[in-house]
């Protein structure tokens, strides 16, 4: 028996295909090509079938079961609670595996003398773990390997007559022990990999025997683009040479495959589409990709599986409040039941309720008064999910049964069948559930939410690789998988100094000195450098054309090349011209006549425009923004739901409390007559009424804190009101009006109008920032008070003696910001018009003239809105930053165009 032992499963598949292609015989015996773990499973099955091996153990537990047991022991023995129990348990289990494989009696005795807390903790957990395995008569995977070697050394089972090592750069102690045992049993050992193991042990030359090109990419995007172009160019060349597609091997290798997977997939799809979309060979397989990315994707990261897990989490925790954003993500998922457009509309309606936390079983009933349109299938599914009535605790089998019941219920309400890829994901998910149910190492009765957490962790460690129905000539893989393979062309990417060699990562629970003495994996930097040098040299010899690259800049940081890349002596790779599909479409666009267009459709006379005075404020800041936000409705899109009171909610509560307070109190005299206790009670009563609908959304402690904060602000505000120099009566609060300006209508609400012996005072409450200076500019920067002024002047024909802001902030305190002609109307530090009109732009301008100016400004803004005046003009970036249509405004392009215009103007002036 000749055994070809390969370093990984990808190399095994490649070797099998290579053996078949290089054989001329009509019938070829399948070569025995296996990985290390596959060989031992094969050996054990053969030994058991032949009767040589007597199996006395009840079970072999998986790594997941072993890690779970280590986490339980860690909770038992750790002197302090741990923030990341799962990862620490993995470290402990890894320490156990290393200790079993690398330790012997002498070394173990040396280890036992170590007094570090980590080693002592490991020793305690190790003793209990061994006792746990012994009590159940179980083995874990590492102990099974140790036992297999013992049996093999005893002469049990079949021994290969010849062993060919393929793709190995370093042998572990278990491998060396088996090698020695094979020699003792008469096997001949050879190594048909690219360099012999003995030569590797002696040390490889630093320079590869083949010429390697180096590419210094500007950034990761540039690097991914060039890799994709390189692969497409070589694939195109192979097809032009009529090379069978199943014999084309183009490799892409990266140390950190997860970091480059998304970007590389995007550019491979883009470049392959451009080059091969019309190709006749590929037309039949248009749904298949021409590349394969190894390792697969964890089940828990697939959107379809994430939706199922979220559904299960809801089903197993029906009484637990769910963050609205999580429910929203579940609701609008393409995998959810019910019409998709109706679900999106429902999501938009729910956002308007501003419920940061929801209880999904009660949502349908709670929103009946809101008359929300729930899709019938969705409402029935939620009702069925609520009716399942899962047990709160149970065994593993009971948990699996309840999961299956939930999945059956979801399938019963699904209206469409799953695509091929989703079907594969679903089958893998069901298979993972069956595997999870077979884990006897997870025993006892647990809370169902705990079982769900364990299963989700199990799914995060289960990889899914979609099956392809066609050959994939471009192979993307990690460094280990590429070992021992040959390619037509190879690109090794991501070789910056931080990624390659890998940083040392010794196990925290084993003494560092012992790890270095025995050269354990990741034990120190020198071992990683030696290991990386071996792999790099092997890869450099794996193809006729090899390119190694790194990105010079990652985000804000600059990167240096790996010390294993000889940038000075290796030739530079000549970059290819890469254009995206979108760029190509833009270049091939038909010729068009460019015209400056800043005119929106005019508004007919008498039409009510949206947004009230907010529309005019936006028109002043940027006319195009006003058009997009209000007339096109960008402002009325999806509302964000905050985990706490939104700033708009806080302002609404303050406005409502002050409205109802002055409806009861009416005058300054009545306010002064209230003592502190009566005033506080009245404010508390009003706050309680406003917060009552919110108590279902937030915790009692949060509501109490918000009430106390707002009460303090309101008490400070009332102190200011009592000290106003002129007596007043509040004659209007939150007065809603429909106002016609420039023949179009606006619906506004005036916060407050006070009547004094001098005249009316218009007040706009602000819980944020506001400045009267915005009224003194031309054009005015804040037209809201000017709109109030125009409304009062046209509706009530009353004289306005003052206007300004009432600023109520818990951060900066409370204060007035008023402007008036009469100094008796305002307090100390406020703006008197008599002083303003003595200098500057307002010199000798009277108060009535100033009021006329404000009204004219508002009228001009309304006239611009009516006529559709909507150019992209703005004064400062901060005016646009909160606009819902910010991306559509394309500010960077506008700045670039303005810069070009300025440069052209300067050039014309210079030439003149």
Short mmCIF file of C-alpha atoms in Angstrom, two decimals, residues 544-765:
data_model
loop_
_atom_site.label_atom_id
_atom_site.label_comp_id
_atom_site.label_asym_id
_atom_site.label_seq_id
_atom_site.Cartn_x
_atom_site.Cartn_y
_atom_site.Cartn_z
CA UNK A 544 6.14 29.92 -13.58
CA UNK A 545 4.84 33.42 -12.82
CA UNK A 546 4.55 34.50 -9.19
CA UNK A 547 3.65 37.96 -7.92
CA UNK A 548 3.91 38.98 -4.28
CA UNK A 549 2.23 42.17 -3.15
CA UNK A 550 1.40 44.37 -0.21
CA UNK A 551 -0.60 47.56 0.31
CA UNK A 552 1.48 50.60 1.22
CA UNK A 553 -1.40 52.26 3.07
CA UNK A 554 -4.28 50.83 5.11
CA UNK A 555 -6.70 53.49 6.16
CA UNK A 556 -4.72 56.15 8.01
CA UNK A 557 -1.66 53.92 8.62
CA UNK A 558 1.33 53.35 6.34
CA UNK A 559 2.52 49.76 5.86
CA UNK A 560 5.93 48.31 5.14
CA UNK A 561 6.58 45.20 3.03
CA UNK A 562 7.22 41.88 4.75
CA UNK A 563 10.93 41.26 5.40
CA UNK A 564 10.52 38.13 3.26
CA UNK A 565 9.86 40.23 0.15
CA UNK A 566 13.07 41.36 -1.48
CA UNK A 567 11.74 44.65 -2.84
CA UNK A 568 15.17 45.95 -3.87
CA UNK A 569 16.30 42.96 -5.97
CA UNK A 570 13.08 41.41 -7.28
CA UNK A 571 11.57 43.07 -10.38
CA UNK A 572 8.46 45.22 -10.06
CA UNK A 573 5.20 43.93 -11.48
CA UNK A 574 3.77 46.15 -14.20
CA UNK A 575 0.25 47.06 -13.15
CA UNK A 576 -2.60 46.49 -15.60
CA UNK A 577 -5.20 49.10 -16.45
CA UNK A 578 -8.27 48.31 -14.40
CA UNK A 579 -11.64 49.94 -14.96
CA UNK A 580 -14.81 49.01 -13.18
CA UNK A 581 -17.96 47.98 -15.03
CA UNK A 582 -19.59 51.23 -13.96
CA UNK A 583 -16.67 53.22 -15.40
CA UNK A 584 -16.87 51.30 -18.67
CA UNK A 585 -20.60 51.98 -18.90
CA UNK A 586 -19.94 55.66 -18.25
CA UNK A 587 -17.31 55.80 -21.00
CA UNK A 588 -19.70 54.15 -23.47
CA UNK A 589 -22.61 56.42 -22.63
CA UNK A 590 -24.22 58.30 -25.50
CA UNK A 591 -23.24 61.91 -25.98
CA UNK A 592 -25.42 64.34 -24.07
CA UNK A 593 -25.87 68.07 -24.00
CA UNK A 594 -24.85 69.39 -20.57
CA UNK A 595 -27.04 72.19 -19.29
CA UNK A 596 -27.17 73.94 -15.95
CA UNK A 597 -30.56 73.16 -14.45
CA UNK A 598 -31.53 74.71 -11.14
CA UNK A 599 -35.24 75.11 -11.79
CA UNK A 600 -37.69 72.81 -10.06
CA UNK A 601 -41.35 72.68 -11.09
CA UNK A 602 -43.22 75.74 -9.90
CA UNK A 603 -45.84 75.48 -7.19
CA UNK A 604 -49.33 76.50 -8.14
CA UNK A 605 -50.98 79.33 -6.22
CA UNK A 606 -52.94 78.22 -3.17
CA UNK A 607 -51.07 74.92 -2.73
CA UNK A 608 -50.07 73.90 0.83
CA UNK A 609 -46.33 73.18 0.88
CA UNK A 610 -44.84 70.67 3.34
CA UNK A 611 -42.62 71.49 6.29
CA UNK A 612 -43.99 74.87 7.37
CA UNK A 613 -41.28 77.30 8.37
CA UNK A 614 -38.75 74.45 8.17
CA UNK A 615 -39.07 74.58 4.40
CA UNK A 616 -38.08 78.25 4.40
CA UNK A 617 -35.14 77.59 6.75
CA UNK A 618 -33.87 74.92 4.37
CA UNK A 619 -34.42 77.20 1.36
CA UNK A 620 -32.24 79.82 3.01
CA UNK A 621 -29.41 77.32 3.77
CA UNK A 622 -29.44 75.51 0.42
CA UNK A 623 -32.28 75.73 -2.13
CA UNK A 624 -31.50 72.30 -3.63
CA UNK A 625 -31.54 70.75 -0.15
CA UNK A 626 -34.96 72.32 0.51
CA UNK A 627 -36.30 70.88 -2.75
CA UNK A 628 -35.00 67.36 -2.00
CA UNK A 629 -35.81 67.29 1.71
CA UNK A 630 -39.32 68.72 1.55
CA UNK A 631 -40.74 68.68 -1.97
CA UNK A 632 -39.21 65.32 -2.92
CA UNK A 633 -39.87 63.98 0.60
CA UNK A 634 -36.39 62.89 1.71
CA UNK A 635 -37.14 64.33 5.14
CA UNK A 636 -40.16 62.08 5.46
CA UNK A 637 -38.34 58.80 4.89
CA UNK A 638 -37.36 56.28 7.54
CA UNK A 639 -37.08 57.70 11.02
CA UNK A 640 -34.26 56.54 13.28
CA UNK A 641 -35.38 54.93 16.52
CA UNK A 642 -33.03 55.82 19.35
CA UNK A 643 -32.37 53.86 22.52
CA UNK A 644 -33.65 56.66 24.70
CA UNK A 645 -35.56 59.87 24.17
CA UNK A 646 -34.67 61.43 20.83
CA UNK A 647 -33.82 65.11 20.85
CA UNK A 648 -37.08 65.82 18.99
CA UNK A 649 -39.03 63.92 21.67
CA UNK A 650 -37.36 65.91 24.44
CA UNK A 651 -38.23 69.16 22.71
CA UNK A 652 -41.83 68.03 22.16
CA UNK A 653 -42.24 67.18 25.85
CA UNK A 654 -40.85 70.56 26.93
CA UNK A 655 -43.14 72.38 24.49
CA UNK A 656 -46.19 70.43 25.62
CA UNK A 657 -45.52 70.96 29.33
CA UNK A 658 -45.03 74.71 28.85
CA UNK A 659 -48.14 74.88 26.65
CA UNK A 660 -50.38 73.27 29.28
CA UNK A 661 -48.71 75.15 32.13
CA UNK A 662 -49.50 78.56 30.62
CA UNK A 663 -52.99 77.48 29.66
CA UNK A 664 -53.55 76.98 33.40
CA UNK A 665 -51.41 79.82 34.79
CA UNK A 666 -51.92 82.45 32.05
CA UNK A 667 -50.13 85.45 33.66
CA UNK A 668 -46.93 86.38 35.41
CA UNK A 669 -49.00 87.48 38.42
CA UNK A 670 -50.49 83.98 38.75
CA UNK A 671 -47.03 82.48 38.40
CA UNK A 672 -45.60 84.65 41.19
CA UNK A 673 -48.51 83.71 43.43
CA UNK A 674 -47.49 80.03 43.31
CA UNK A 675 -45.10 79.03 46.05
CA UNK A 676 -42.26 76.63 45.26
CA UNK A 677 -44.17 73.56 46.42
CA UNK A 678 -47.30 74.33 44.36
CA UNK A 679 -45.19 75.21 41.31
CA UNK A 680 -43.21 71.98 41.57
CA UNK A 681 -46.38 69.88 41.96
CA UNK A 682 -47.95 71.46 38.90
CA UNK A 683 -44.86 70.82 36.79
CA UNK A 684 -44.59 67.23 38.07
CA UNK A 685 -48.23 66.56 37.19
CA UNK A 686 -47.72 67.84 33.67
CA UNK A 687 -44.51 65.83 33.24
CA UNK A 688 -46.24 62.67 34.50
CA UNK A 689 -48.96 63.13 31.90
CA UNK A 690 -46.42 63.54 29.10
CA UNK A 691 -44.32 60.54 30.16
CA UNK A 692 -47.25 58.18 30.72
CA UNK A 693 -47.30 56.91 27.08
CA UNK A 694 -43.51 56.45 27.23
CA UNK A 695 -43.42 54.23 30.30
CA UNK A 696 -43.97 51.14 28.16
CA UNK A 697 -40.99 52.03 26.00
CA UNK A 698 -38.39 52.73 28.68
CA UNK A 699 -37.36 51.39 32.05
CA UNK A 700 -38.79 53.08 35.19
CA UNK A 701 -35.31 54.21 36.27
CA UNK A 702 -34.67 55.91 32.90
CA UNK A 703 -38.06 57.64 32.96
CA UNK A 704 -37.45 58.85 36.52
CA UNK A 705 -34.06 60.30 35.56
CA UNK A 706 -35.49 62.10 32.53
CA UNK A 707 -38.35 63.52 34.59
CA UNK A 708 -35.95 64.80 37.23
CA UNK A 709 -33.70 66.38 34.58
CA UNK A 710 -36.56 68.15 32.83
CA UNK A 711 -38.12 69.24 36.13
CA UNK A 712 -34.86 70.96 37.09
CA UNK A 713 -34.74 72.78 33.74
CA UNK A 714 -38.38 73.88 34.05
CA UNK A 715 -37.92 75.12 37.62
CA UNK A 716 -34.96 77.24 36.53
CA UNK A 717 -37.01 78.55 33.63
CA UNK A 718 -39.92 79.58 35.85
CA UNK A 719 -37.49 81.51 38.03
CA UNK A 720 -36.54 83.54 34.94
CA UNK A 721 -40.20 84.10 34.07
CA UNK A 722 -40.90 85.49 37.55
CA UNK A 723 -38.09 88.04 37.19
CA UNK A 724 -39.12 89.48 33.82
CA UNK A 725 -39.20 93.32 34.19
CA UNK A 726 -42.58 93.82 32.47
CA UNK A 727 -45.78 92.02 33.46
CA UNK A 728 -47.19 89.75 30.77
CA UNK A 729 -50.09 87.53 29.87
CA UNK A 730 -49.65 84.46 27.69
CA UNK A 731 -52.36 84.85 25.03
CA UNK A 732 -51.40 81.97 22.73
CA UNK A 733 -49.40 78.73 23.04
CA UNK A 734 -48.60 76.34 20.21
CA UNK A 735 -51.02 78.29 18.04
CA UNK A 736 -51.55 76.50 14.72
CA UNK A 737 -52.08 78.70 11.68
CA UNK A 738 -52.33 78.30 7.93
CA UNK A 739 -50.43 81.23 6.47
CA UNK A 740 -50.30 82.32 2.84
CA UNK A 741 -47.02 83.81 1.67
CA UNK A 742 -46.28 84.59 -1.97
CA UNK A 743 -49.56 82.87 -2.95
CA UNK A 744 -48.59 79.48 -1.44
CA UNK A 745 -49.69 78.17 1.91
CA UNK A 746 -47.65 77.14 4.97
CA UNK A 747 -48.93 75.43 8.07
CA UNK A 748 -47.09 76.75 11.13
CA UNK A 749 -47.31 76.57 14.90
CA UNK A 750 -46.28 79.60 17.00
CA UNK A 751 -44.76 78.44 20.28
CA UNK A 752 -45.94 81.40 22.36
CA UNK A 753 -47.30 84.95 22.16
CA UNK A 754 -47.19 87.21 25.22
CA UNK A 755 -49.25 90.38 25.62
CA UNK A 756 -47.67 93.26 27.52
CA UNK A 757 -48.58 96.91 27.97
CA UNK A 758 -45.89 97.73 25.41
CA UNK A 759 -46.96 95.22 22.77
CA UNK A 760 -46.79 91.58 21.69
CA UNK A 761 -43.70 89.43 22.35
CA UNK A 762 -43.12 86.40 20.09
CA UNK A 763 -41.23 83.52 21.70
CA UNK A 764 -39.72 80.44 20.10
CA UNK A 765 -38.66 77.70 22.56
#
